Coordinates of C-alpha atoms and ligand atoms in Angstrom, one line a residue:
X1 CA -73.8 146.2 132.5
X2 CA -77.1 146.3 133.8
X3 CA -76.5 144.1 137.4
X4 CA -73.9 146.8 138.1
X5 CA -75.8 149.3 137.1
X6 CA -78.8 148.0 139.6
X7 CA -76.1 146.9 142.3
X8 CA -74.8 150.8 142.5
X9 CA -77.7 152.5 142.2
X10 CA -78.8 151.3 144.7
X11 CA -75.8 152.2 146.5
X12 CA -76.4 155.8 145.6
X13 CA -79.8 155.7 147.4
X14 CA -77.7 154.8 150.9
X15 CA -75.3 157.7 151.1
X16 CA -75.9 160.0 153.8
X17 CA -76.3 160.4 157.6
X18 CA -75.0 157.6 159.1
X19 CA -74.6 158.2 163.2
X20 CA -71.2 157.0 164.2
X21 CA -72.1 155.9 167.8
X22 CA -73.8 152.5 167.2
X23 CA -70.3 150.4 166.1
X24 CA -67.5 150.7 167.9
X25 CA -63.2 150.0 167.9
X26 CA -61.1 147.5 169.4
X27 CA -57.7 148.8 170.6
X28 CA -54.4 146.9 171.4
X29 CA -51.5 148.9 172.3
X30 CA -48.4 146.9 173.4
X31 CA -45.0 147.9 174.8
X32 CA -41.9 145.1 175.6
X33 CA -38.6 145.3 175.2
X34 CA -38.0 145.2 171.6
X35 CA -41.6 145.9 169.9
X36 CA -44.0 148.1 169.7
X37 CA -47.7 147.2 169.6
X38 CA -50.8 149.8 168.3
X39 CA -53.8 148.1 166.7
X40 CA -57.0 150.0 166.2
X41 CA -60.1 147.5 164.3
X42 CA -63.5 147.8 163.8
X43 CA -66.3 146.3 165.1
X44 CA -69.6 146.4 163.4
X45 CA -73.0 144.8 163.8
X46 CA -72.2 141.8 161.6
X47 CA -70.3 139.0 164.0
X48 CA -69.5 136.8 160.6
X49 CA -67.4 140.0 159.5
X50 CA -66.4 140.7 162.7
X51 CA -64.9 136.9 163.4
X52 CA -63.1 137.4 160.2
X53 CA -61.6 140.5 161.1
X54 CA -60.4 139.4 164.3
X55 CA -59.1 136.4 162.9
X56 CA -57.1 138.7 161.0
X57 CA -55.6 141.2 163.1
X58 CA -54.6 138.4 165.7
X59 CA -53.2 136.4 163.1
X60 CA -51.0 139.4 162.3
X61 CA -50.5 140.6 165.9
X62 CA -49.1 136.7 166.5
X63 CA -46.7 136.3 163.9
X64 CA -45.6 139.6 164.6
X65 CA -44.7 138.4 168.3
X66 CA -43.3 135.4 167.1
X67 CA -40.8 137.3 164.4
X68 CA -39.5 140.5 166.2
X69 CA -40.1 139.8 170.4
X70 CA -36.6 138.4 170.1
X71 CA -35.1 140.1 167.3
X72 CA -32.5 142.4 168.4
X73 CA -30.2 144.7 166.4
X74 CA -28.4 147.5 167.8
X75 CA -31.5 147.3 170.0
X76 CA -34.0 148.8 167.8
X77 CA -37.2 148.2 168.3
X78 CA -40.0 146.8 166.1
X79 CA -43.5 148.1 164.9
X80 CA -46.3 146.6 164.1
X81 CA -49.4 149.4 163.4
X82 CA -52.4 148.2 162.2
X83 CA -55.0 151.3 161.2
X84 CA -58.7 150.1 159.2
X85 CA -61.5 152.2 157.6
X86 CA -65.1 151.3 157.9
X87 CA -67.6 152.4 155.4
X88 CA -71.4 151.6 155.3
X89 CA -72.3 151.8 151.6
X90 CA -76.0 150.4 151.3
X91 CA -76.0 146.3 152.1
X92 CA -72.4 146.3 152.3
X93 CA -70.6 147.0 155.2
X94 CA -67.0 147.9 154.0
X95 CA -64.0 147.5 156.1
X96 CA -60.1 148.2 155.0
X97 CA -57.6 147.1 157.3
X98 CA -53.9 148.9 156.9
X99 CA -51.2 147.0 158.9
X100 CA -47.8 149.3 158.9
X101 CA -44.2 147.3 159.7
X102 CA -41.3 149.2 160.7
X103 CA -38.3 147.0 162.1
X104 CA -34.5 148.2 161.5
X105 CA -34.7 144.9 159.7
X106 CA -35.6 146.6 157.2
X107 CA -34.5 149.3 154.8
X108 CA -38.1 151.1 155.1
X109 CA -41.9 150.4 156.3
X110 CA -43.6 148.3 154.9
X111 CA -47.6 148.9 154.4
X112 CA -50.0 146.1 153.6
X113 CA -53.6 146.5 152.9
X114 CA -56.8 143.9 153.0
X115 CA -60.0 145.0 152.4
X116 CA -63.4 143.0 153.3
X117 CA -66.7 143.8 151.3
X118 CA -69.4 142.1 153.1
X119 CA -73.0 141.8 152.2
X120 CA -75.2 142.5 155.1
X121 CA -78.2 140.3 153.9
X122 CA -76.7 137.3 152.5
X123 CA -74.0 137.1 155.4
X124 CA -71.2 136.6 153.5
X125 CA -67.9 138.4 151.7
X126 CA -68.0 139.4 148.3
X127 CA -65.5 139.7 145.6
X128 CA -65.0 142.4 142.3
X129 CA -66.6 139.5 140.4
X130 CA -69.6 139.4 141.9
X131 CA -70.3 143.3 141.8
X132 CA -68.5 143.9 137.9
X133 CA -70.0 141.8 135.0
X134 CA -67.2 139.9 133.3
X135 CA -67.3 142.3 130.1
X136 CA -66.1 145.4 133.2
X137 CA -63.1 143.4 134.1
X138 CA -60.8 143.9 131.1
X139 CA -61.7 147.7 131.3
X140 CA -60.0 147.3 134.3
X141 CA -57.3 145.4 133.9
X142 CA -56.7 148.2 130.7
X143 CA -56.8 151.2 133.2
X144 CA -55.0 150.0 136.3
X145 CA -52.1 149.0 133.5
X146 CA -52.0 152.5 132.0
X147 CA -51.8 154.0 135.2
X148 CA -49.0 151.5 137.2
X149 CA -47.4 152.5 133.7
X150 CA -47.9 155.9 133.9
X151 CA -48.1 157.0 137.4
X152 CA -46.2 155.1 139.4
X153 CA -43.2 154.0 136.6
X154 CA -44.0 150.0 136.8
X155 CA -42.9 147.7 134.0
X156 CA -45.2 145.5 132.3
X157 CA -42.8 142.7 133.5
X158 CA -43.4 143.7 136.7
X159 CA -46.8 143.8 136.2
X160 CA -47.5 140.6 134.9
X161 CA -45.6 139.1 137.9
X162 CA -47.7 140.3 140.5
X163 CA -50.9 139.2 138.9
X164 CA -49.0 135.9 138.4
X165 CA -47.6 135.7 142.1
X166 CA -51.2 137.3 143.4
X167 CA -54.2 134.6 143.7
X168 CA -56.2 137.3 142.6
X169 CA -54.8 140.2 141.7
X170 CA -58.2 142.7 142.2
X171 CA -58.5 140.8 146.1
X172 CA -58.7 144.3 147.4
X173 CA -61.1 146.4 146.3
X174 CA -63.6 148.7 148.2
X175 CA -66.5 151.3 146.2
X176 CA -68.8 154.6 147.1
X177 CA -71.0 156.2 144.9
X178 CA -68.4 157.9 142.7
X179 CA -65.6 155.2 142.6
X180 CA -64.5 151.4 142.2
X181 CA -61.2 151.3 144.2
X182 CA -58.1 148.8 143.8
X183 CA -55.8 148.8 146.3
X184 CA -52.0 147.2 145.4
X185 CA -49.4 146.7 147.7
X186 CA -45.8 145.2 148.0
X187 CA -45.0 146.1 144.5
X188 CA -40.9 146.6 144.1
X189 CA -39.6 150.1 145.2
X190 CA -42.7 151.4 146.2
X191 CA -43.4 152.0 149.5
X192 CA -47.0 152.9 150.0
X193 CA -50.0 151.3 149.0
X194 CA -51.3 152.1 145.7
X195 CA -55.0 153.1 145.3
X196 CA -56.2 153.2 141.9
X197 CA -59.7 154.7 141.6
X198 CA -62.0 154.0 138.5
X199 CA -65.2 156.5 137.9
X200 CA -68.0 153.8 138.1
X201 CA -69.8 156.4 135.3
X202 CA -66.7 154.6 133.1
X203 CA -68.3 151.1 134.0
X204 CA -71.7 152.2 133.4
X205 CA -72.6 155.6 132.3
X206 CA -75.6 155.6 133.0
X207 CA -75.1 155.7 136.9
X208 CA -77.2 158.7 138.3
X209 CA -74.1 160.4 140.2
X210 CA -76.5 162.7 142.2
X211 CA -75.9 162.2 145.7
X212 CA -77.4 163.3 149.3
X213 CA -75.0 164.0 151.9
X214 CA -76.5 165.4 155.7
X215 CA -73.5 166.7 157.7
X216 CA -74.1 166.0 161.7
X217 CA -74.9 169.8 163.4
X218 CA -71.2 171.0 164.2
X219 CA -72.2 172.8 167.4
X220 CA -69.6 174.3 169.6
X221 CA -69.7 172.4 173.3
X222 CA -69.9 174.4 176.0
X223 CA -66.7 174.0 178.3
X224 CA -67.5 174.5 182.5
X225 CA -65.7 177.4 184.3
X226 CA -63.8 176.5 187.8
X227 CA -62.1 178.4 190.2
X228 CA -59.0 176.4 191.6
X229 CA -57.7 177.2 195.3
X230 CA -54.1 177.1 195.0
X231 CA -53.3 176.3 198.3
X232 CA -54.6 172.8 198.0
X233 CA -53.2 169.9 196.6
X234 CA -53.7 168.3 193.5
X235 CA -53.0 165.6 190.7
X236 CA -53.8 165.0 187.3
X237 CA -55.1 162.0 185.9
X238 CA -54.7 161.1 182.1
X239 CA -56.2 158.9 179.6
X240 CA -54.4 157.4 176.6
X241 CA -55.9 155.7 173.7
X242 CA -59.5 156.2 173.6
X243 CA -62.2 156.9 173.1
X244 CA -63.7 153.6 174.0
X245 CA -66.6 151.7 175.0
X246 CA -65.4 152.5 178.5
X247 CA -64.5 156.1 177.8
X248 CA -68.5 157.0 179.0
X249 CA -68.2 154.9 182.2
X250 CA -64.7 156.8 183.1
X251 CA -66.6 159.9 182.6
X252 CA -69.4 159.0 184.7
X253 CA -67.1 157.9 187.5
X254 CA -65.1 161.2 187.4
X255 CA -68.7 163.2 187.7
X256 CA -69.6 160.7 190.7
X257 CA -66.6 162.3 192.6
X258 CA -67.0 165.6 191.3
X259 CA -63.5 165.7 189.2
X260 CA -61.8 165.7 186.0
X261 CA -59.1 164.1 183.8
X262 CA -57.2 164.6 180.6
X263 CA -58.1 162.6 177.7
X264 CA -55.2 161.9 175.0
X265 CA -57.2 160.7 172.5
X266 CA -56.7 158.4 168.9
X267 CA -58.1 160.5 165.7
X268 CA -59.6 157.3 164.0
X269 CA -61.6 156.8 167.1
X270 CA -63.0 160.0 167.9
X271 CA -64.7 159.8 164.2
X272 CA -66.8 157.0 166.0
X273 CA -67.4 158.2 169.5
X274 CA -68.8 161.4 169.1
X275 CA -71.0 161.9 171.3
X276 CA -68.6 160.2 173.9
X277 CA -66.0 163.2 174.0
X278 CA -68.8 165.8 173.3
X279 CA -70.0 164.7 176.9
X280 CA -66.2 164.6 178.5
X281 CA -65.7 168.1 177.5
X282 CA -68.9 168.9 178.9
X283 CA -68.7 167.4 182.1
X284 CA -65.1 170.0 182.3
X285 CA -62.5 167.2 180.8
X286 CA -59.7 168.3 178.6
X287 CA -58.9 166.8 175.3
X288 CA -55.6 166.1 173.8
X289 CA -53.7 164.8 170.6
X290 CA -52.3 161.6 171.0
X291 CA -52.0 161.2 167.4
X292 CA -54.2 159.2 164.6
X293 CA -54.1 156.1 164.6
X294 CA -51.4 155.5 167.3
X295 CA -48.2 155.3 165.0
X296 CA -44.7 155.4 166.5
X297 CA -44.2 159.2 165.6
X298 CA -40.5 159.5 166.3
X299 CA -40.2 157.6 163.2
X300 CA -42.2 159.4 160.9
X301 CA -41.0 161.8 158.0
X302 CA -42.7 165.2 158.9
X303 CA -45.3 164.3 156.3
X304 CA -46.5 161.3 157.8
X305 CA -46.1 163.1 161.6
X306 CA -48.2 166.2 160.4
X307 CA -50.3 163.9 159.1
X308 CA -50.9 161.6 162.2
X309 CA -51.1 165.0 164.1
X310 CA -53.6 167.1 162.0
X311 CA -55.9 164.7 161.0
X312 CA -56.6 164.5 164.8
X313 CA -56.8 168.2 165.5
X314 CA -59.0 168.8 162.5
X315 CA -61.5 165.6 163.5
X316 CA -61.4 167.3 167.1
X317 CA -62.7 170.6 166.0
X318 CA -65.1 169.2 163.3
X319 CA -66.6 166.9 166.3
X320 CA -66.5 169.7 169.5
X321 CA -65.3 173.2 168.5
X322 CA -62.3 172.6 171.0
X323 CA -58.6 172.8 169.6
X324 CA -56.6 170.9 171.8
X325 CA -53.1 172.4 172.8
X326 CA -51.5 169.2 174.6
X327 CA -49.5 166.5 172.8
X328 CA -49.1 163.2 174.5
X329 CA -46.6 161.4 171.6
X330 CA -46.7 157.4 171.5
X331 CA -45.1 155.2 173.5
X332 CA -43.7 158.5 175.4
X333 CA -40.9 159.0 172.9
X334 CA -40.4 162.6 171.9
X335 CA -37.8 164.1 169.3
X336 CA -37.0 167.3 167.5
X337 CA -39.4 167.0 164.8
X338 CA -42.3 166.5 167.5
X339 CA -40.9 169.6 170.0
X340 CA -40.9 171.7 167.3
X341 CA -44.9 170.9 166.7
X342 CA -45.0 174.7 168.2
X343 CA -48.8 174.8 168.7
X344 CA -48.5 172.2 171.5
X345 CA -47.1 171.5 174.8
X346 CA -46.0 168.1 175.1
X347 CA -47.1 165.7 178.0
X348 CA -45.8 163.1 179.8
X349 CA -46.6 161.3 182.9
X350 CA -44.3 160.5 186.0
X351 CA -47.0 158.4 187.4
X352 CA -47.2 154.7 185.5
X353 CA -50.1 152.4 186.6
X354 CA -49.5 150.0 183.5
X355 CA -52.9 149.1 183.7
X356 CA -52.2 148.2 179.7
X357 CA -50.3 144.7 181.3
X358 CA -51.6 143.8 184.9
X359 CA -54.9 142.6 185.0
X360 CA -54.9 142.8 188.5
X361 CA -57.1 146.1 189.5
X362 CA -55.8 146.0 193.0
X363 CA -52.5 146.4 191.4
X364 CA -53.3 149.1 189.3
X365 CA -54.5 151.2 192.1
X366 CA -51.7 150.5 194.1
X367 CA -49.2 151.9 191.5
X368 CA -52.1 154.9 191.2
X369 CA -52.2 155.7 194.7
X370 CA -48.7 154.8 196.0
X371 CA -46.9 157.6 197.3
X372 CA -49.2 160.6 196.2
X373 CA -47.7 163.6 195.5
X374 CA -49.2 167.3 194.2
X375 CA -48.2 168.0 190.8
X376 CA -48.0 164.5 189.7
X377 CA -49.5 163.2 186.7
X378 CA -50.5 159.9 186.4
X379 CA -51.0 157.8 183.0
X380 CA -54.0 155.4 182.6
X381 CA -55.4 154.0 179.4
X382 CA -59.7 154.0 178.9
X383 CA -59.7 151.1 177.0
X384 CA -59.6 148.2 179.9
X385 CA -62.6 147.6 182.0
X386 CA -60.3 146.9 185.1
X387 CA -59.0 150.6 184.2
X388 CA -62.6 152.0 184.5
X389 CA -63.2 149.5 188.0
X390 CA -59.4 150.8 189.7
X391 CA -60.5 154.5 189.1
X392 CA -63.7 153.8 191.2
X393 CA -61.3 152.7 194.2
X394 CA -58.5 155.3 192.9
X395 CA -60.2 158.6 192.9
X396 CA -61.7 158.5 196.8
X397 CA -58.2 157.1 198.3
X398 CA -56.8 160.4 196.4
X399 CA -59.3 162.4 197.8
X400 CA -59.4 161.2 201.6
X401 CA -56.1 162.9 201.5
X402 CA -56.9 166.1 200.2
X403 CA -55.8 165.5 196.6
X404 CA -57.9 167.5 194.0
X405 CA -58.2 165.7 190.8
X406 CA -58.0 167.9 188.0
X407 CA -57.0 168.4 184.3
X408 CA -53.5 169.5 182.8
X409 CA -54.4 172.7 182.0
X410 CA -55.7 173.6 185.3
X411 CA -52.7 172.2 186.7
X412 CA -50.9 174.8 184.7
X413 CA -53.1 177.5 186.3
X414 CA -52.3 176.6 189.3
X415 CA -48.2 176.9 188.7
X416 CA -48.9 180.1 187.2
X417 CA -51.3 181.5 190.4
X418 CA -48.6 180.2 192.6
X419 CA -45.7 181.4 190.5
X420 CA -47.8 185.0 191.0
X421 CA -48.3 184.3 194.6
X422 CA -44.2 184.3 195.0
X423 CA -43.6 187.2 193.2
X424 CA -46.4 189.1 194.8
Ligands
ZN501 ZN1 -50.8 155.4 173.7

């Protein structure tokens, strides 16, 4: 009892401000003929975790390739999502990654879950034994019984086969100040992970639960004012699946030239690059949802797809005061369910550079800068450093003939200004 009760106590005394800014997210998004590709991991200040992580997510990212890039029924498509959380808790730098299958191969998703305790000093990964004294463990084995009993309706057959088929059945675990977690996934029938939490005060009561938390000042940014001439020309760039590392040198790029962009951005990564879109709005960029963590949202119950779409709104306002009214949906596939998300307009593109898959940046601003027309809107993604080196060459080509670069909404503005012209 008493390691544990030294091992989280000392976790208590870690819990509070924690600036986001200084890690950052890796971001795959993939689209062939018969997949679907959206990755979002983690990158944090340890490169042992980090190595391991990778080696993960591309281990998964292969064999997903390998499976469904030739699997073709009725031609559905396949989708491989992988979402992560990242927690600092003390030493420990605590990482879940949540990988998310959807093929018509089978009857519904399938979620799996690892999670990665890592101890910053002694450079290595833990497991539930090293944290909870042997004594703990049958407590737990107890509780998370009663409650796959209870809760979710699991035999004690069923049970005792998955500890038996699972090398270690407690492999994925994760803690804060309040709560051991276990996390349980591919048991029969159900379909989402199961997270079973245990009050650590049941593992050692005499854990001070007392804790500290300092929110981040939640001021409102200031958004510039312009005043558009209607009679000139203009096109809109956008930006899909950022923030980024590169988000700030796009930004800086569009304030070189004196213009501004849309941003479609991922909920899970605005959490980390605060400060990034606090400056794009700023600088007179626009902000909109492009869902949370990048699911393929035409194939989402409405739960799931208000979930997806509010967790990003919410983060947004939380982060900048802005509510974003645009909806770019995933992989550019829209449906009822999304058109009837009222309190957006949804946006598309008719401009492709597909800077995702050429790695050529002359390329990329060839299919930017072919054939320029007012009104159009072209789609680029801020998480390619050949993105942020073609917009350097795109912009001025665009404006040497007479193109303004500007965001969505002013390019509604516009329509209406000129719709008003007409009429006048
Ligand atoms: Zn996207």
């Amino acid at each position: 009892m008493k390691k544990l009760g030294i091992i989280f106590f000392t976790i208590l005394l870690s819990i509070g401000c924690q600036k986001k800014e200084n890690q950052s997210v890796r971001t795959i998004i993939e689209e062939e003929q018969n997949i679907l590709i959206g990755i979002n991991y983690p990158v944090t200040k340890s490169k042992k975790l980090n190595k391991i992580i990778q080696k993960e997510v591309h281990t998964q990212y292969n064999s997903f390739k390998e499976k469904y890039m030739n699997f073709n029924s009725l031609n559905q498509k396949s989708e491989l999502n992988i979402d992560y959380s990242f927690d600092k808790v003390k030493e420990y730098d605590i990482v879940t990654i949540h990988t998310y299958l959807n093929s018509s191969k089978f009857y519904q998703p399938q979620n799996y879950i690892k999670t990665y305790v890592y101890h910053k000093k002694k450079k290595r990964l833990i497991s539930l034994k090293d944290v909870i004294p042997k004594e703990d463990l049958s407590y737990i084995t107890k509780y998370v019984k009663h409650i796959l009993q209870q809760k979710y309706n699991i035999s004690n057959k069923n049970i005792q086969k998955y500890i038996k088929n699972n090398h270690s059945a407690y492999s994925n675990f994760t803690f804060d100040q309040d709560y051991l977690y276990l996390y349980f996934d591919q048991f029969q029938n159900i379909k989402n992970i199961i997270k079973i939490q245990i009050p650590l005060e049941n593992l050692n009561p005499k854990i001070d639960t007392e804790q500290q938390i300092i929110k981040t000042a939640n001021t409102k940014v200031k958004i510039p004012n312009k005043i558009l001439d209607p009679n000139k020309k203009f096109i809109a760039l956008t930006f899909d699946d950022g923030p980024s590392i590169y988000t700030k040198e796009v930004i800086n790029i569009l304030k070189k030239y004196n213009c501004n962009a849309t941003f479609f951005v991922l909920g899970n990564k605005v959490e980390i690059y605060q400060e990034t879109i606090r400056e794009s709005l700023k600088n007179g960029n626009e902000l909109g949802n492009h869902s949370y963590s990048h699911k393929w949202l035409i194939k989402l119950d409405e739960e799931s797809l208000k979930e997806q779409i509010d967790k990003t709104q919410d983060i947004i306002q939380e982060t900048t005061g802005y509510t974003p009214k645009l909806l770019r949906p995933t992989y550019g596939s829209v449906n009822q369910k999304i058109r009837n998300l009222d309190q957006f307009e949804i946006i598309l593109w008719n401009v492709d550079t597909l800077d995702w898959k050429y790695k050529s940046i002359d390329r990329i601003v060839s299919r930017a800068t072919k054939n320029p027309k007012d009104g159009n809107i072209i789609l680029m993604h801020d998480i390619h450093q050949r993105t942020v080196k073609a917009l350097d060459k795109i912009i001025p080509i665009l404006q040497n003939q007479g193109f303004e670069l500007i965001t969505i909404s002013e390019m509604k503005e516009i329509q209406l200004l000129r719709d008003k012209m007409k009429t006048d």
